Amino acid sequence: GVAPPSLDFPEADLTAWVRSPTEAPELRGVGSELPQLRDAWYFEVVGRLSDHVTLSTAREEMDAISLRLAGLYPNTNADAGTLLLPLLEQTVAGFRSTLLALTIAVALLLLAAGVNVTHLALGRGASQRADVAVRVALGAGPLALLRQILVEGWLLGLAGAVAGLGLTTVTLGAGVRALGDSLPRAGEVALRTPTVFAVLVLGLTIGTAVSLIAFVRTRPWGHPSRALAGRGWVGQAAGNGLVAAQV
């Protein structure tokens, strides 16, 4: 087949692929005897499944070939078989648990940050009740107040997303170097456009959620006295619940 110049497989800095080991036997140091060797188990074969072939079907076919070879060459193939694995599974086999642990750690950190911001927003909403009451008394409707709170929340979320992207840009290279050779395809780890877009959307989502919580807590509907009402046991319980959940 034809591969683009950017493809580094199975490792970087490869000069060329050899179509068949028999074309360049000196690469393995066995000369012309290579085609006759039946115990050269150091070869790895990469294949592409057809659209209508499943992995289980391919495994069954390879097992049948292995059994036939075992019958033809019992001295070398009696206890030999084939191990057919998806390329992605083979690539990250030794690092899957570490990637999963890093993902969970990032998710927990994001959750803790979201709880912190929500708790701060609740506190700020409580301090703004007088301002909200004045606006309600002057005729401001709930939608107008919601727009203001949403704009503040979106700015907060986007600011956090941009700060996170900036920190990632600075520290990503150091993190990849620290993981060293244990990280598969480390050279391809980079901050790409889909990741940036996802982070910005996540920032807006968190900002929207925090704004809606703060909007409900300020109670800007009905009589202005509602906005001036105390926090109440419900609000206090919500704040305490957030702290408890974070701990």
PDB file of C-alpha atoms in Angstrom:
ATOM      1  CA  GLY A   1       0.000   0.000   0.000  1.00  0.00           C
ATOM      2  CA  VAL A   2       0.888   3.684  -0.028  1.00  0.00           C
ATOM      3  CA  ALA A   3       1.401   5.524   3.257  1.00  0.00           C
ATOM      4  CA  PRO A   4       1.769   9.271   3.793  1.00  0.00           C
ATOM      5  CA  PRO A   5       5.202  10.621   4.796  1.00  0.00           C
ATOM      6  CA  SER A   6       3.842  11.556   8.229  1.00  0.00           C
ATOM      7  CA  LEU A   7       3.153   7.927   9.178  1.00  0.00           C
ATOM      8  CA  ASP A   8       5.686   6.598  11.700  1.00  0.00           C
ATOM      9  CA  PHE A   9       4.858   2.933  12.215  1.00  0.00           C
ATOM     10  CA  PRO A  10       5.638   0.923  14.227  1.00  0.00           C
ATOM     11  CA  GLU A  11       8.084   3.516  15.554  1.00  0.00           C
ATOM     12  CA  ALA A  12       9.493   6.888  14.576  1.00  0.00           C
ATOM     13  CA  ASP A  13      12.466   7.546  12.291  1.00  0.00           C
ATOM     14  CA  LEU A  14      11.910   4.535  10.038  1.00  0.00           C
ATOM     15  CA  THR A  15      13.617   4.857   6.668  1.00  0.00           C
ATOM     16  CA  ALA A  16      11.652   2.242   4.732  1.00  0.00           C
ATOM     17  CA  TRP A  17       9.468  -0.816   4.994  1.00  0.00           C
ATOM     18  CA  VAL A  18      10.601  -4.155   3.586  1.00  0.00           C
ATOM     19  CA  ARG A  19       7.792  -5.863   1.718  1.00  0.00           C
ATOM     20  CA  SER A  20       9.054  -9.342   2.558  1.00  0.00           C
ATOM     21  CA  PRO A  21      11.887 -10.535   4.846  1.00  0.00           C
ATOM     22  CA  THR A  22      13.235 -12.660   1.972  1.00  0.00           C
ATOM     23  CA  GLU A  23      14.056  -9.500   0.009  1.00  0.00           C
ATOM     24  CA  ALA A  24      16.608  -8.318   2.564  1.00  0.00           C
ATOM     25  CA  PRO A  25      17.710 -11.343   4.641  1.00  0.00           C
ATOM     26  CA  GLU A  26      20.912  -9.613   5.702  1.00  0.00           C
ATOM     27  CA  LEU A  27      18.796  -7.370   7.946  1.00  0.00           C
ATOM     28  CA  ARG A  28      18.347 -10.336  10.262  1.00  0.00           C
ATOM     29  CA  GLY A  29      21.837 -11.723   9.862  1.00  0.00           C
ATOM     30  CA  VAL A  30      20.743 -15.152   8.647  1.00  0.00           C
ATOM     31  CA  GLY A  31      21.565 -14.831   4.939  1.00  0.00           C
ATOM     32  CA  SER A  32      19.782 -17.014   2.435  1.00  0.00           C
ATOM     33  CA  GLU A  33      18.618 -19.491   5.081  1.00  0.00           C
ATOM     34  CA  LEU A  34      15.828 -17.197   6.212  1.00  0.00           C
ATOM     35  CA  PRO A  35      13.061 -18.667   3.985  1.00  0.00           C
ATOM     36  CA  GLN A  36      13.747 -22.132   5.435  1.00  0.00           C
ATOM     37  CA  LEU A  37      13.533 -21.092   9.099  1.00  0.00           C
ATOM     38  CA  ARG A  38      10.292 -22.116  10.815  1.00  0.00           C
ATOM     39  CA  ASP A  39      11.071 -20.840  14.311  1.00  0.00           C
ATOM     40  CA  ALA A  40      11.618 -17.150  13.521  1.00  0.00           C
ATOM     41  CA  TRP A  41       9.037 -16.033  16.055  1.00  0.00           C
ATOM     42  CA  TYR A  42      10.375 -12.478  16.258  1.00  0.00           C
ATOM     43  CA  PHE A  43       8.360 -11.344  13.236  1.00  0.00           C
ATOM     44  CA  GLU A  44       5.200  -9.337  13.798  1.00  0.00           C
ATOM     45  CA  VAL A  45       2.611  -9.093  11.054  1.00  0.00           C
ATOM     46  CA  VAL A  46       0.193  -6.184  10.721  1.00  0.00           C
ATOM     47  CA  GLY A  47      -2.945  -6.777   8.698  1.00  0.00           C
ATOM     48  CA  ARG A  48      -6.085  -4.895   7.842  1.00  0.00           C
ATOM     49  CA  LEU A  49      -9.442  -6.596   8.180  1.00  0.00           C
ATOM     50  CA  SER A  50     -11.938  -6.320   5.360  1.00  0.00           C
ATOM     51  CA  ASP A  51     -15.166  -4.518   6.067  1.00  0.00           C
ATOM     52  CA  HIS A  52     -17.140  -7.752   6.343  1.00  0.00           C
ATOM     53  CA  VAL A  53     -14.611  -9.611   8.508  1.00  0.00           C
ATOM     54  CA  THR A  54     -14.826  -9.460  12.295  1.00  0.00           C
ATOM     55  CA  LEU A  55     -11.967  -9.973  14.714  1.00  0.00           C
ATOM     56  CA  SER A  56     -13.416 -13.273  15.933  1.00  0.00           C
ATOM     57  CA  THR A  57     -13.665 -14.553  12.346  1.00  0.00           C
ATOM     58  CA  ALA A  58     -10.035 -13.606  11.692  1.00  0.00           C
ATOM     59  CA  ARG A  59      -8.951 -15.359  14.890  1.00  0.00           C
ATOM     60  CA  GLU A  60     -10.785 -18.526  13.871  1.00  0.00           C
ATOM     61  CA  GLU A  61      -9.104 -18.457  10.471  1.00  0.00           C
ATOM     62  CA  MET A  62      -5.637 -17.931  11.967  1.00  0.00           C
ATOM     63  CA  ASP A  63      -6.231 -20.730  14.487  1.00  0.00           C
ATOM     64  CA  ALA A  64      -7.128 -23.049  11.606  1.00  0.00           C
ATOM     65  CA  ILE A  65      -3.917 -22.075   9.783  1.00  0.00           C
ATOM     66  CA  SER A  66      -1.887 -22.690  12.937  1.00  0.00           C
ATOM     67  CA  LEU A  67      -3.404 -26.163  13.362  1.00  0.00           C
ATOM     68  CA  ARG A  68      -2.610 -27.005   9.739  1.00  0.00           C
ATOM     69  CA  LEU A  69       1.003 -25.841  10.156  1.00  0.00           C
ATOM     70  CA  ALA A  70       1.308 -27.853  13.367  1.00  0.00           C
ATOM     71  CA  GLY A  71       0.347 -30.966  11.411  1.00  0.00           C
ATOM     72  CA  LEU A  72       2.787 -30.221   8.584  1.00  0.00           C
ATOM     73  CA  TYR A  73       5.728 -29.162  10.796  1.00  0.00           C
ATOM     74  CA  PRO A  74       5.308 -30.781  14.219  1.00  0.00           C
ATOM     75  CA  ASN A  75       8.930 -30.184  15.264  1.00  0.00           C
ATOM     76  CA  THR A  76       8.573 -26.399  15.270  1.00  0.00           C
ATOM     77  CA  ASN A  77       4.825 -25.674  15.159  1.00  0.00           C
ATOM     78  CA  ALA A  78       3.330 -28.274  17.484  1.00  0.00           C
ATOM     79  CA  ASP A  79       2.933 -25.836  20.381  1.00  0.00           C
ATOM     80  CA  ALA A  80       2.848 -22.613  18.374  1.00  0.00           C
ATOM     81  CA  GLY A  81      -0.110 -20.462  17.442  1.00  0.00           C
ATOM     82  CA  THR A  82      -1.084 -16.925  16.575  1.00  0.00           C
ATOM     83  CA  LEU A  83      -2.148 -14.073  18.819  1.00  0.00           C
ATOM     84  CA  LEU A  84      -4.395 -11.669  16.955  1.00  0.00           C
ATOM     85  CA  LEU A  85      -4.907  -8.302  18.696  1.00  0.00           C
ATOM     86  CA  PRO A  86      -6.374  -4.977  17.593  1.00  0.00           C
ATOM     87  CA  LEU A  87      -3.614  -2.483  16.891  1.00  0.00           C
ATOM     88  CA  LEU A  88      -4.919   0.029  19.437  1.00  0.00           C
ATOM     89  CA  GLU A  89      -5.042  -2.622  22.160  1.00  0.00           C
ATOM     90  CA  GLN A  90      -1.513  -3.710  21.332  1.00  0.00           C
ATOM     91  CA  THR A  91      -0.260  -0.117  21.404  1.00  0.00           C
ATOM     92  CA  VAL A  92      -1.710   0.908  24.783  1.00  0.00           C
ATOM     93  CA  ALA A  93      -1.735  -2.509  26.457  1.00  0.00           C
ATOM     94  CA  GLY A  94       0.890  -1.572  29.049  1.00  0.00           C
ATOM     95  CA  PHE A  95      -0.419   1.923  29.644  1.00  0.00           C
ATOM     96  CA  ARG A  96      -4.199   1.540  29.687  1.00  0.00           C
ATOM     97  CA  SER A  97      -4.498   1.505  33.501  1.00  0.00           C
ATOM     98  CA  THR A  98      -2.308   4.602  33.813  1.00  0.00           C
ATOM     99  CA  LEU A  99      -4.377   6.477  31.228  1.00  0.00           C
ATOM    100  CA  LEU A 100      -7.552   5.472  33.055  1.00  0.00           C
ATOM    101  CA  ALA A 101      -6.124   6.672  36.388  1.00  0.00           C
ATOM    102  CA  LEU A 102      -5.102  10.004  34.830  1.00  0.00           C
ATOM    103  CA  THR A 103      -8.574  10.429  33.326  1.00  0.00           C
ATOM    104  CA  ILE A 104     -10.272   9.767  36.679  1.00  0.00           C
ATOM    105  CA  ALA A 105      -7.878  12.179  38.415  1.00  0.00           C
ATOM    106  CA  VAL A 106      -8.647  14.931  35.907  1.00  0.00           C
ATOM    107  CA  ALA A 107     -12.391  14.311  36.257  1.00  0.00           C
ATOM    108  CA  LEU A 108     -12.210  14.527  40.059  1.00  0.00           C
ATOM    109  CA  LEU A 109     -10.135  17.699  39.862  1.00  0.00           C
ATOM    110  CA  LEU A 110     -12.661  19.230  37.464  1.00  0.00           C
ATOM    111  CA  LEU A 111     -15.510  18.217  39.778  1.00  0.00           C
ATOM    112  CA  ALA A 112     -13.771  19.771  42.794  1.00  0.00           C
ATOM    113  CA  ALA A 113     -13.168  22.996  40.872  1.00  0.00           C
ATOM    114  CA  GLY A 114     -16.810  23.088  39.758  1.00  0.00           C
ATOM    115  CA  VAL A 115     -17.993  22.642  43.343  1.00  0.00           C
ATOM    116  CA  ASN A 116     -15.682  25.438  44.502  1.00  0.00           C
ATOM    117  CA  VAL A 117     -16.957  27.832  41.850  1.00  0.00           C
ATOM    118  CA  THR A 118     -20.564  26.916  42.608  1.00  0.00           C
ATOM    119  CA  HIS A 119     -20.044  27.528  46.324  1.00  0.00           C
ATOM    120  CA  LEU A 120     -18.436  30.898  45.622  1.00  0.00           C
ATOM    121  CA  ALA A 121     -21.289  31.801  43.275  1.00  0.00           C
ATOM    122  CA  LEU A 122     -23.824  30.982  45.985  1.00  0.00           C
ATOM    123  CA  GLY A 123     -21.979  33.215  48.419  1.00  0.00           C
ATOM    124  CA  ARG A 124     -21.742  36.032  45.890  1.00  0.00           C
ATOM    125  CA  GLY A 125     -25.425  35.665  45.066  1.00  0.00           C
ATOM    126  CA  ALA A 126     -26.292  36.072  48.732  1.00  0.00           C
ATOM    127  CA  SER A 127     -24.264  39.292  48.903  1.00  0.00           C
ATOM    128  CA  GLN A 128     -26.024  40.666  45.812  1.00  0.00           C
ATOM    129  CA  ARG A 129     -29.572  40.265  47.114  1.00  0.00           C
ATOM    130  CA  ALA A 130     -29.906  43.965  47.887  1.00  0.00           C
ATOM    131  CA  ASP A 131     -28.799  44.887  44.373  1.00  0.00           C
ATOM    132  CA  VAL A 132     -31.210  42.354  42.889  1.00  0.00           C
ATOM    133  CA  ALA A 133     -34.047  43.691  45.078  1.00  0.00           C
ATOM    134  CA  VAL A 134     -33.411  47.238  43.854  1.00  0.00           C
ATOM    135  CA  ARG A 135     -33.420  46.084  40.237  1.00  0.00           C
ATOM    136  CA  VAL A 136     -36.664  44.190  40.766  1.00  0.00           C
ATOM    137  CA  ALA A 137     -38.223  47.216  42.433  1.00  0.00           C
ATOM    138  CA  LEU A 138     -37.227  49.376  39.435  1.00  0.00           C
ATOM    139  CA  GLY A 139     -38.978  46.968  37.098  1.00  0.00           C
ATOM    140  CA  ALA A 140     -36.241  44.579  36.006  1.00  0.00           C
ATOM    141  CA  GLY A 141     -37.740  41.259  35.042  1.00  0.00           C
ATOM    142  CA  PRO A 142     -36.304  37.808  35.712  1.00  0.00           C
ATOM    143  CA  LEU A 143     -35.095  37.466  32.106  1.00  0.00           C
ATOM    144  CA  ALA A 144     -33.050  40.654  32.317  1.00  0.00           C
ATOM    145  CA  LEU A 145     -31.446  39.515  35.557  1.00  0.00           C
ATOM    146  CA  LEU A 146     -30.846  36.074  34.084  1.00  0.00           C
ATOM    147  CA  ARG A 147     -29.022  37.595  31.108  1.00  0.00           C
ATOM    148  CA  GLN A 148     -26.728  39.522  33.423  1.00  0.00           C
ATOM    149  CA  ILE A 149     -25.982  36.475  35.550  1.00  0.00           C
ATOM    150  CA  LEU A 150     -25.399  34.317  32.467  1.00  0.00           C
ATOM    151  CA  VAL A 151     -22.942  36.815  30.989  1.00  0.00           C
ATOM    152  CA  GLU A 152     -21.007  36.827  34.261  1.00  0.00           C
ATOM    153  CA  GLY A 153     -21.028  33.030  34.380  1.00  0.00           C
ATOM    154  CA  TRP A 154     -19.921  32.686  30.767  1.00  0.00           C
ATOM    155  CA  LEU A 155     -17.074  35.140  31.281  1.00  0.00           C
ATOM    156  CA  LEU A 156     -16.021  33.202  34.374  1.00  0.00           C
ATOM    157  CA  GLY A 157     -16.183  29.869  32.546  1.00  0.00           C
ATOM    158  CA  LEU A 158     -14.294  31.126  29.499  1.00  0.00           C
ATOM    159  CA  ALA A 159     -11.650  32.756  31.694  1.00  0.00           C
ATOM    160  CA  GLY A 160     -11.100  29.457  33.477  1.00  0.00           C
ATOM    161  CA  ALA A 161     -10.956  27.567  30.176  1.00  0.00           C
ATOM    162  CA  VAL A 162      -8.422  29.991  28.688  1.00  0.00           C
ATOM    163  CA  ALA A 163      -6.309  29.848  31.840  1.00  0.00           C
ATOM    164  CA  GLY A 164      -6.390  26.054  31.732  1.00  0.00           C
ATOM    165  CA  LEU A 165      -5.403  25.989  28.068  1.00  0.00           C
ATOM    166  CA  GLY A 166      -2.528  28.372  28.765  1.00  0.00           C
ATOM    167  CA  LEU A 167      -1.284  26.230  31.630  1.00  0.00           C
ATOM    168  CA  THR A 168      -1.583  23.137  29.436  1.00  0.00           C
ATOM    169  CA  THR A 169       0.452  24.781  26.685  1.00  0.00           C
ATOM    170  CA  VAL A 170       3.238  25.513  29.156  1.00  0.00           C
ATOM    171  CA  THR A 171       3.273  22.164  30.966  1.00  0.00           C
ATOM    172  CA  LEU A 172       2.301  19.642  28.268  1.00  0.00           C
ATOM    173  CA  GLY A 173       5.816  19.155  26.944  1.00  0.00           C
ATOM    174  CA  ALA A 174       7.219  18.670  30.448  1.00  0.00           C
ATOM    175  CA  GLY A 175       4.529  16.109  31.235  1.00  0.00           C
ATOM    176  CA  VAL A 176       5.224  14.084  28.116  1.00  0.00           C
ATOM    177  CA  ARG A 177       8.957  14.120  28.844  1.00  0.00           C
ATOM    178  CA  ALA A 178       8.338  13.018  32.427  1.00  0.00           C
ATOM    179  CA  LEU A 179       6.334  10.001  31.283  1.00  0.00           C
ATOM    180  CA  GLY A 180       9.181   9.069  28.946  1.00  0.00           C
ATOM    181  CA  ASP A 181       9.027   5.930  26.842  1.00  0.00           C
ATOM    182  CA  SER A 182       6.151   4.506  28.890  1.00  0.00           C
ATOM    183  CA  LEU A 183       3.666   6.662  26.980  1.00  0.00           C
ATOM    184  CA  PRO A 184       2.693   5.140  23.615  1.00  0.00           C
ATOM    185  CA  ARG A 185       3.018   7.480  20.626  1.00  0.00           C
ATOM    186  CA  ALA A 186       4.185  10.281  22.915  1.00  0.00           C
ATOM    187  CA  GLY A 187       5.340  12.311  19.924  1.00  0.00           C
ATOM    188  CA  GLU A 188       1.722  12.708  18.808  1.00  0.00           C
ATOM    189  CA  VAL A 189       0.505  14.172  22.102  1.00  0.00           C
ATOM    190  CA  ALA A 190      -0.367  17.805  21.438  1.00  0.00           C
ATOM    191  CA  LEU A 191      -3.012  20.430  22.127  1.00  0.00           C
ATOM    192  CA  ARG A 192      -5.208  20.184  19.037  1.00  0.00           C
ATOM    193  CA  THR A 193      -8.197  22.166  17.822  1.00  0.00           C
ATOM    194  CA  PRO A 194     -10.890  19.640  18.918  1.00  0.00           C
ATOM    195  CA  THR A 195      -9.439  19.644  22.439  1.00  0.00           C
ATOM    196  CA  VAL A 196      -9.422  23.443  22.583  1.00  0.00           C
ATOM    197  CA  PHE A 197     -13.025  23.540  21.348  1.00  0.00           C
ATOM    198  CA  ALA A 198     -14.103  20.917  23.912  1.00  0.00           C
ATOM    199  CA  VAL A 199     -12.453  22.860  26.754  1.00  0.00           C
ATOM    200  CA  LEU A 200     -14.173  26.100  25.725  1.00  0.00           C
ATOM    201  CA  VAL A 201     -17.548  24.356  25.503  1.00  0.00           C
ATOM    202  CA  LEU A 202     -16.946  22.783  28.916  1.00  0.00           C
ATOM    203  CA  GLY A 203     -16.125  26.206  30.364  1.00  0.00           C
ATOM    204  CA  LEU A 204     -19.346  27.652  28.969  1.00  0.00           C
ATOM    205  CA  THR A 205     -21.315  24.678  30.297  1.00  0.00           C
ATOM    206  CA  ILE A 206     -19.943  25.063  33.801  1.00  0.00           C
ATOM    207  CA  GLY A 207     -20.499  28.818  33.658  1.00  0.00           C
ATOM    208  CA  THR A 208     -24.118  28.266  32.608  1.00  0.00           C
ATOM    209  CA  ALA A 209     -24.752  25.739  35.383  1.00  0.00           C
ATOM    210  CA  VAL A 210     -23.238  28.010  38.031  1.00  0.00           C
ATOM    211  CA  SER A 211     -25.240  30.986  36.741  1.00  0.00           C
ATOM    212  CA  LEU A 212     -28.520  29.081  36.846  1.00  0.00           C
ATOM    213  CA  ILE A 213     -27.856  27.952  40.412  1.00  0.00           C
ATOM    214  CA  ALA A 214     -27.054  31.517  41.452  1.00  0.00           C
ATOM    215  CA  PHE A 215     -30.158  32.798  39.622  1.00  0.00           C
ATOM    216  CA  VAL A 216     -32.427  30.398  41.471  1.00  0.00           C
ATOM    217  CA  ARG A 217     -30.805  31.291  44.793  1.00  0.00           C
ATOM    218  CA  THR A 218     -31.388  35.063  44.321  1.00  0.00           C
ATOM    219  CA  ARG A 219     -35.132  34.481  43.692  1.00  0.00           C
ATOM    220  CA  PRO A 220     -35.579  37.594  41.481  1.00  0.00           C
ATOM    221  CA  TRP A 221     -39.278  37.071  40.844  1.00  0.00           C
ATOM    222  CA  GLY A 222     -42.322  38.437  42.611  1.00  0.00           C
ATOM    223  CA  HIS A 223     -42.041  41.027  45.337  1.00  0.00           C
ATOM    224  CA  PRO A 224     -38.616  42.617  45.990  1.00  0.00           C
ATOM    225  CA  SER A 225     -38.782  41.348  49.556  1.00  0.00           C
ATOM    226  CA  ARG A 226     -38.184  37.854  48.185  1.00  0.00           C
ATOM    227  CA  ALA A 227     -34.771  38.900  46.931  1.00  0.00           C
ATOM    228  CA  LEU A 228     -33.966  40.388  50.325  1.00  0.00           C
ATOM    229  CA  ALA A 229     -35.026  37.257  52.194  1.00  0.00           C
ATOM    230  CA  GLY A 230     -32.414  35.445  54.211  1.00  0.00           C
ATOM    231  CA  ARG A 231     -30.552  32.466  52.884  1.00  0.00           C
ATOM    232  CA  GLY A 232     -32.716  30.041  54.830  1.00  0.00           C
ATOM    233  CA  TRP A 233     -32.037  26.506  55.887  1.00  0.00           C
ATOM    234  CA  VAL A 234     -32.416  25.204  52.327  1.00  0.00           C
ATOM    235  CA  GLY A 235     -29.607  27.402  51.008  1.00  0.00           C
ATOM    236  CA  GLN A 236     -27.437  26.625  53.994  1.00  0.00           C
ATOM    237  CA  ALA A 237     -28.039  22.914  53.546  1.00  0.00           C
ATOM    238  CA  ALA A 238     -27.132  23.185  49.851  1.00  0.00           C
ATOM    239  CA  GLY A 239     -23.862  24.919  50.688  1.00  0.00           C
ATOM    240  CA  ASN A 240     -23.016  22.409  53.390  1.00  0.00           C
ATOM    241  CA  GLY A 241     -23.905  19.588  51.028  1.00  0.00           C
ATOM    242  CA  LEU A 242     -21.484  20.896  48.404  1.00  0.00           C
ATOM    243  CA  VAL A 243     -18.673  21.052  50.959  1.00  0.00           C
ATOM    244  CA  ALA A 244     -19.436  17.548  52.206  1.00  0.00           C
ATOM    245  CA  ALA A 245     -19.596  16.149  48.673  1.00  0.00           C
ATOM    246  CA  GLN A 246     -16.248  17.719  47.768  1.00  0.00           C
ATOM    247  CA  VAL A 247     -14.559  16.288  50.887  1.00  0.00           C
TER     248      VAL A 247
END
